[in-house]
Amino acid sequence: MVSVNLGVLHYVLDHIYGAFVHRTKLTTPFFSKGWGGSKLDLLERFVKQLFPATETQNWPPTLVQPKWKTVWETSNACLREGIFRTPCDEQLINALPPESYNARVAFLVPKSVPPQKMACVVHLAGTGDHTFERRLRLGGPLLKENIATMVLESPFYGQRRPRLQRGAKLLCVSDLLLLGRVTIDESRSLLHWLEVEAGFGKTGICGLSMGGVHAAMVGSLHPRPIATLPFLAPHSAVVAFCEGVLKYATAWGALREDAEQKTGMTLEQARERLRSVLSLTDVTRFPIPKIPEAVIFVAATDDGYIPKHSVLELQKAWPGSEMRWVTGGHVSSFLLHNDEFRKAIVDALNRLQWRES
């Protein structure tokens, strides 16, 4: 009998999936329109501003007031969808495509429990997650634990996707930084709303892959103790686009040609410049969250998108945080390990104290 190394199988599955989705001519690559011109300079400056000189410099955020409509309601739970104007700086709004000006959220809440006795976790989108459904399926079973789920639709995704963008393939490098910065600002405003307006007793933030990077950043910057749960997440977008499977989905030629008109850049110099730009997303540069014990990373043993060294750098940067491993690759873990993700959410929230009313 031939024995099969499951770890190798999971890793190969990631690369087969990546080859089909990213290395064929069926889809447009990432950054097919180049760097983004002056927008890239603007975004580099705004990402650097995430690091405040004092703890209260960027707090409180703009308080949002979503306009809600009920999607369905039972005796035990209620699902509402809300819309609000993105609370970002006006310069960032002007850089956004018009389709992304308004943010959308889904809000799944247990009934018959006062909010001060409930927790709520904001779920952020991974690459290509254009709808609410997958994250609502992840959060739905947590209703019985009195944990509500709030799902944010990312800028450039879903109904906020620009007309010329195909799927999740962002047109410019500046779009990636803009997506991240706006997601962070919107998430911080939603957490503030959950704590101050809605009165939830505990809050948290989670995300898978790209959403996990954003969740780590938000958890780091939040001035109050929250649960922070990055799932299958690298420590930086550099890893995803320059080392993992997504390097095959990057329009390196377009990046070189866009820069070559000004600087005569070679292909290798284009790769180095992308590394330099995306190093701004390095989560290890962010402050340690208020309660690092309420940070739980969940990583896959054989991830073709996110190498092990990357997730271990995250845990090392945040002493007191916990690293958990699931058996599988990026794609298979995304499909098969929702129970482990839910358990991490419950455990991280249990490490927080209830807020006073």
Tab-separated table of C-alpha atoms in Angstrom, residues 153-323:
chain	number	residue	atom	x	y	z
A	153	GLU	CA	-18.327	44.206	3.403
A	154	SER	CA	-14.878	45.439	2.401
A	155	PRO	CA	-14.331	48.368	0.050
A	156	PHE	CA	-13.589	47.088	-3.476
A	157	TYR	CA	-15.665	43.957	-2.734
A	158	GLY	CA	-19.282	42.923	-3.241
A	159	GLN	CA	-21.598	45.847	-3.924
A	160	ARG	CA	-18.641	48.162	-3.208
A	161	ARG	CA	-16.562	46.756	-6.086
A	162	PRO	CA	-15.558	49.255	-8.802
A	163	ARG	CA	-17.198	48.698	-12.178
A	164	LEU	CA	-13.931	47.967	-14.023
A	165	GLN	CA	-12.520	45.556	-11.431
A	166	ARG	CA	-12.851	41.834	-12.155
A	167	GLY	CA	-13.543	39.763	-9.060
A	168	ALA	CA	-11.062	40.407	-6.265
A	169	LYS	CA	-8.218	41.413	-8.609
A	170	LEU	CA	-7.437	44.956	-7.487
A	171	LEU	CA	-6.334	47.157	-10.366
A	172	CYS	CA	-3.508	49.067	-8.632
A	173	VAL	CA	-1.130	48.535	-5.699
A	174	SER	CA	-2.593	51.677	-4.128
A	175	ASP	CA	-5.995	49.923	-4.042
A	176	LEU	CA	-4.609	47.270	-1.682
A	177	LEU	CA	-3.363	49.858	0.808
A	178	LEU	CA	-6.602	51.821	0.427
A	179	LEU	CA	-8.719	48.716	1.035
A	180	GLY	CA	-6.733	48.003	4.200
A	181	ARG	CA	-6.759	51.523	5.617
A	182	VAL	CA	-10.495	52.022	4.992
A	183	THR	CA	-11.322	48.593	6.451
A	184	ILE	CA	-9.368	49.484	9.594
A	185	ASP	CA	-11.142	52.835	9.984
A	186	GLU	CA	-14.579	51.312	9.421
A	187	SER	CA	-13.877	48.434	11.817
A	188	ARG	CA	-12.741	50.785	14.568
A	189	SER	CA	-15.891	52.873	14.162
A	190	LEU	CA	-18.070	49.747	14.278
A	191	LEU	CA	-16.353	48.493	17.449
A	192	HIS	CA	-16.874	51.914	19.006
A	193	TRP	CA	-20.566	51.739	18.044
A	194	LEU	CA	-20.904	48.241	19.531
A	195	GLU	CA	-19.319	49.328	22.810
A	196	VAL	CA	-20.719	52.848	23.261
A	197	GLU	CA	-24.056	52.829	21.437
A	198	ALA	CA	-25.134	49.177	21.488
A	199	GLY	CA	-23.589	48.463	24.918
A	200	PHE	CA	-22.094	45.012	24.298
A	201	GLY	CA	-20.299	43.534	27.285
A	202	LYS	CA	-17.419	42.111	25.225
A	203	THR	CA	-16.196	42.691	21.680
A	204	GLY	CA	-13.767	41.044	19.312
A	205	ILE	CA	-12.504	41.063	15.767
A	206	CYS	CA	-11.563	38.208	13.471
A	207	GLY	CA	-10.735	37.578	9.844
A	208	LEU	CA	-9.360	34.944	7.532
A	209	SER	CA	-6.247	35.424	5.372
A	210	MET	CA	-6.225	39.109	4.317
A	211	GLY	CA	-9.050	39.698	6.792
A	212	GLY	CA	-6.845	38.217	9.507
A	213	VAL	CA	-4.115	40.777	8.783
A	214	HIS	CA	-6.661	43.590	9.085
A	215	ALA	CA	-8.132	42.048	12.251
A	216	ALA	CA	-4.669	41.952	13.842
A	217	MET	CA	-4.115	45.616	13.004
A	218	VAL	CA	-7.480	46.669	14.428
A	219	GLY	CA	-6.961	44.604	17.588
A	220	SER	CA	-3.540	46.167	18.016
A	221	LEU	CA	-4.806	49.735	17.690
A	222	HIS	CA	-7.967	49.391	19.790
A	223	PRO	CA	-7.551	51.226	23.126
A	224	ARG	CA	-9.855	48.853	25.022
A	225	PRO	CA	-9.390	45.113	25.634
A	226	ILE	CA	-10.899	43.043	22.816
A	227	ALA	CA	-10.518	39.507	21.485
A	228	THR	CA	-8.322	39.410	18.361
A	229	LEU	CA	-8.437	36.374	16.077
A	230	PRO	CA	-6.324	36.276	12.887
A	231	PHE	CA	-7.069	33.034	11.006
A	232	LEU	CA	-4.687	31.678	8.316
A	233	ALA	CA	-3.091	35.127	8.224
A	234	PRO	CA	0.466	36.194	7.314
A	235	HIS	CA	2.348	38.837	9.257
A	236	SER	CA	2.479	41.020	6.141
A	237	ALA	CA	1.052	41.283	2.622
A	238	VAL	CA	4.652	40.920	1.409
A	239	VAL	CA	4.416	37.212	2.195
A	240	ALA	CA	1.170	36.730	0.281
A	241	PHE	CA	2.136	38.603	-2.885
A	242	CYS	CA	5.903	38.013	-3.030
A	243	GLU	CA	6.370	34.530	-1.531
A	244	GLY	CA	3.095	32.562	-1.562
A	245	VAL	CA	0.857	31.385	-4.386
A	246	LEU	CA	-0.378	34.930	-5.109
A	247	LYS	CA	3.007	35.853	-6.585
A	248	TYR	CA	1.757	34.019	-9.682
A	249	ALA	CA	-1.322	36.267	-9.733
A	250	THR	CA	0.622	39.546	-9.695
A	251	ALA	CA	1.049	41.556	-12.912
A	252	TRP	CA	4.800	42.001	-12.567
A	253	GLY	CA	5.163	43.111	-16.167
A	254	ALA	CA	2.556	45.844	-15.740
A	255	LEU	CA	4.266	47.070	-12.571
A	256	ARG	CA	7.630	47.219	-14.331
A	257	GLU	CA	6.212	49.000	-17.365
A	258	ASP	CA	4.294	51.515	-15.244
A	259	ALA	CA	7.429	52.457	-13.304
A	260	GLU	CA	9.755	52.154	-16.305
A	261	GLN	CA	8.198	55.219	-17.917
A	262	LYS	CA	9.678	57.304	-15.096
A	263	THR	CA	12.604	55.366	-13.669
A	264	GLY	CA	13.669	52.674	-16.135
A	265	MET	CA	12.851	49.999	-13.563
A	266	THR	CA	13.799	46.357	-14.168
A	267	LEU	CA	11.540	43.436	-13.290
A	268	GLU	CA	13.641	42.622	-10.229
A	269	GLN	CA	13.471	46.241	-9.081
A	270	ALA	CA	9.686	46.100	-9.457
A	271	ARG	CA	9.612	43.092	-7.148
A	272	GLU	CA	11.766	44.888	-4.590
A	273	ARG	CA	9.646	48.015	-4.753
A	274	LEU	CA	6.483	45.990	-4.134
A	275	ARG	CA	8.169	44.394	-1.123
A	276	SER	CA	9.056	47.840	0.174
A	277	VAL	CA	5.537	49.229	-0.290
A	278	LEU	CA	3.813	46.202	1.224
A	279	SER	CA	6.177	46.211	4.207
A	280	LEU	CA	3.865	48.947	5.530
A	281	THR	CA	1.393	46.133	6.256
A	282	ASP	CA	3.820	44.319	8.575
A	283	VAL	CA	1.760	43.619	11.702
A	284	THR	CA	4.874	43.011	13.807
A	285	ARG	CA	5.443	46.796	13.647
A	286	PHE	CA	2.093	47.400	15.366
A	287	PRO	CA	1.713	47.746	19.159
A	288	ILE	CA	0.941	44.716	21.320
A	289	PRO	CA	-2.832	44.542	22.010
A	290	LYS	CA	-4.089	45.549	25.462
A	291	ILE	CA	-4.629	41.923	26.540
A	292	PRO	CA	-2.354	39.711	24.403
A	293	GLU	CA	-3.775	36.614	26.119
A	294	ALA	CA	-7.031	37.351	24.236
A	295	VAL	CA	-5.166	37.061	20.916
A	296	ILE	CA	-5.410	33.590	19.322
A	297	PHE	CA	-3.782	32.900	15.964
A	298	VAL	CA	-5.002	29.858	14.030
A	299	ALA	CA	-2.643	28.688	11.278
A	300	ALA	CA	-2.510	25.715	8.902
A	301	THR	CA	0.289	23.164	9.028
A	302	ASP	CA	0.738	22.952	5.249
A	303	ASP	CA	-0.337	26.333	3.903
A	304	GLY	CA	0.766	27.020	0.329
A	305	TYR	CA	-0.227	30.682	0.616
A	306	ILE	CA	1.188	31.526	4.060
A	307	PRO	CA	4.547	29.973	5.110
A	308	LYS	CA	5.015	28.915	8.729
A	309	HIS	CA	7.769	31.431	9.423
A	310	SER	CA	5.310	34.254	8.787
A	311	VAL	CA	2.716	33.251	11.378
A	312	LEU	CA	5.427	32.431	13.910
A	313	GLU	CA	6.785	35.976	13.513
A	314	LEU	CA	3.361	37.270	14.553
A	315	GLN	CA	3.265	35.237	17.743
A	316	LYS	CA	6.846	36.162	18.593
A	317	ALA	CA	6.034	39.875	18.195
A	318	TRP	CA	3.101	39.620	20.621
A	319	PRO	CA	4.274	37.765	23.759
A	320	GLY	CA	1.363	36.216	25.649
A	321	SER	CA	-0.644	35.479	22.510
A	322	GLU	CA	-1.536	31.898	21.598
A	323	MET	CA	-0.802	30.002	18.382
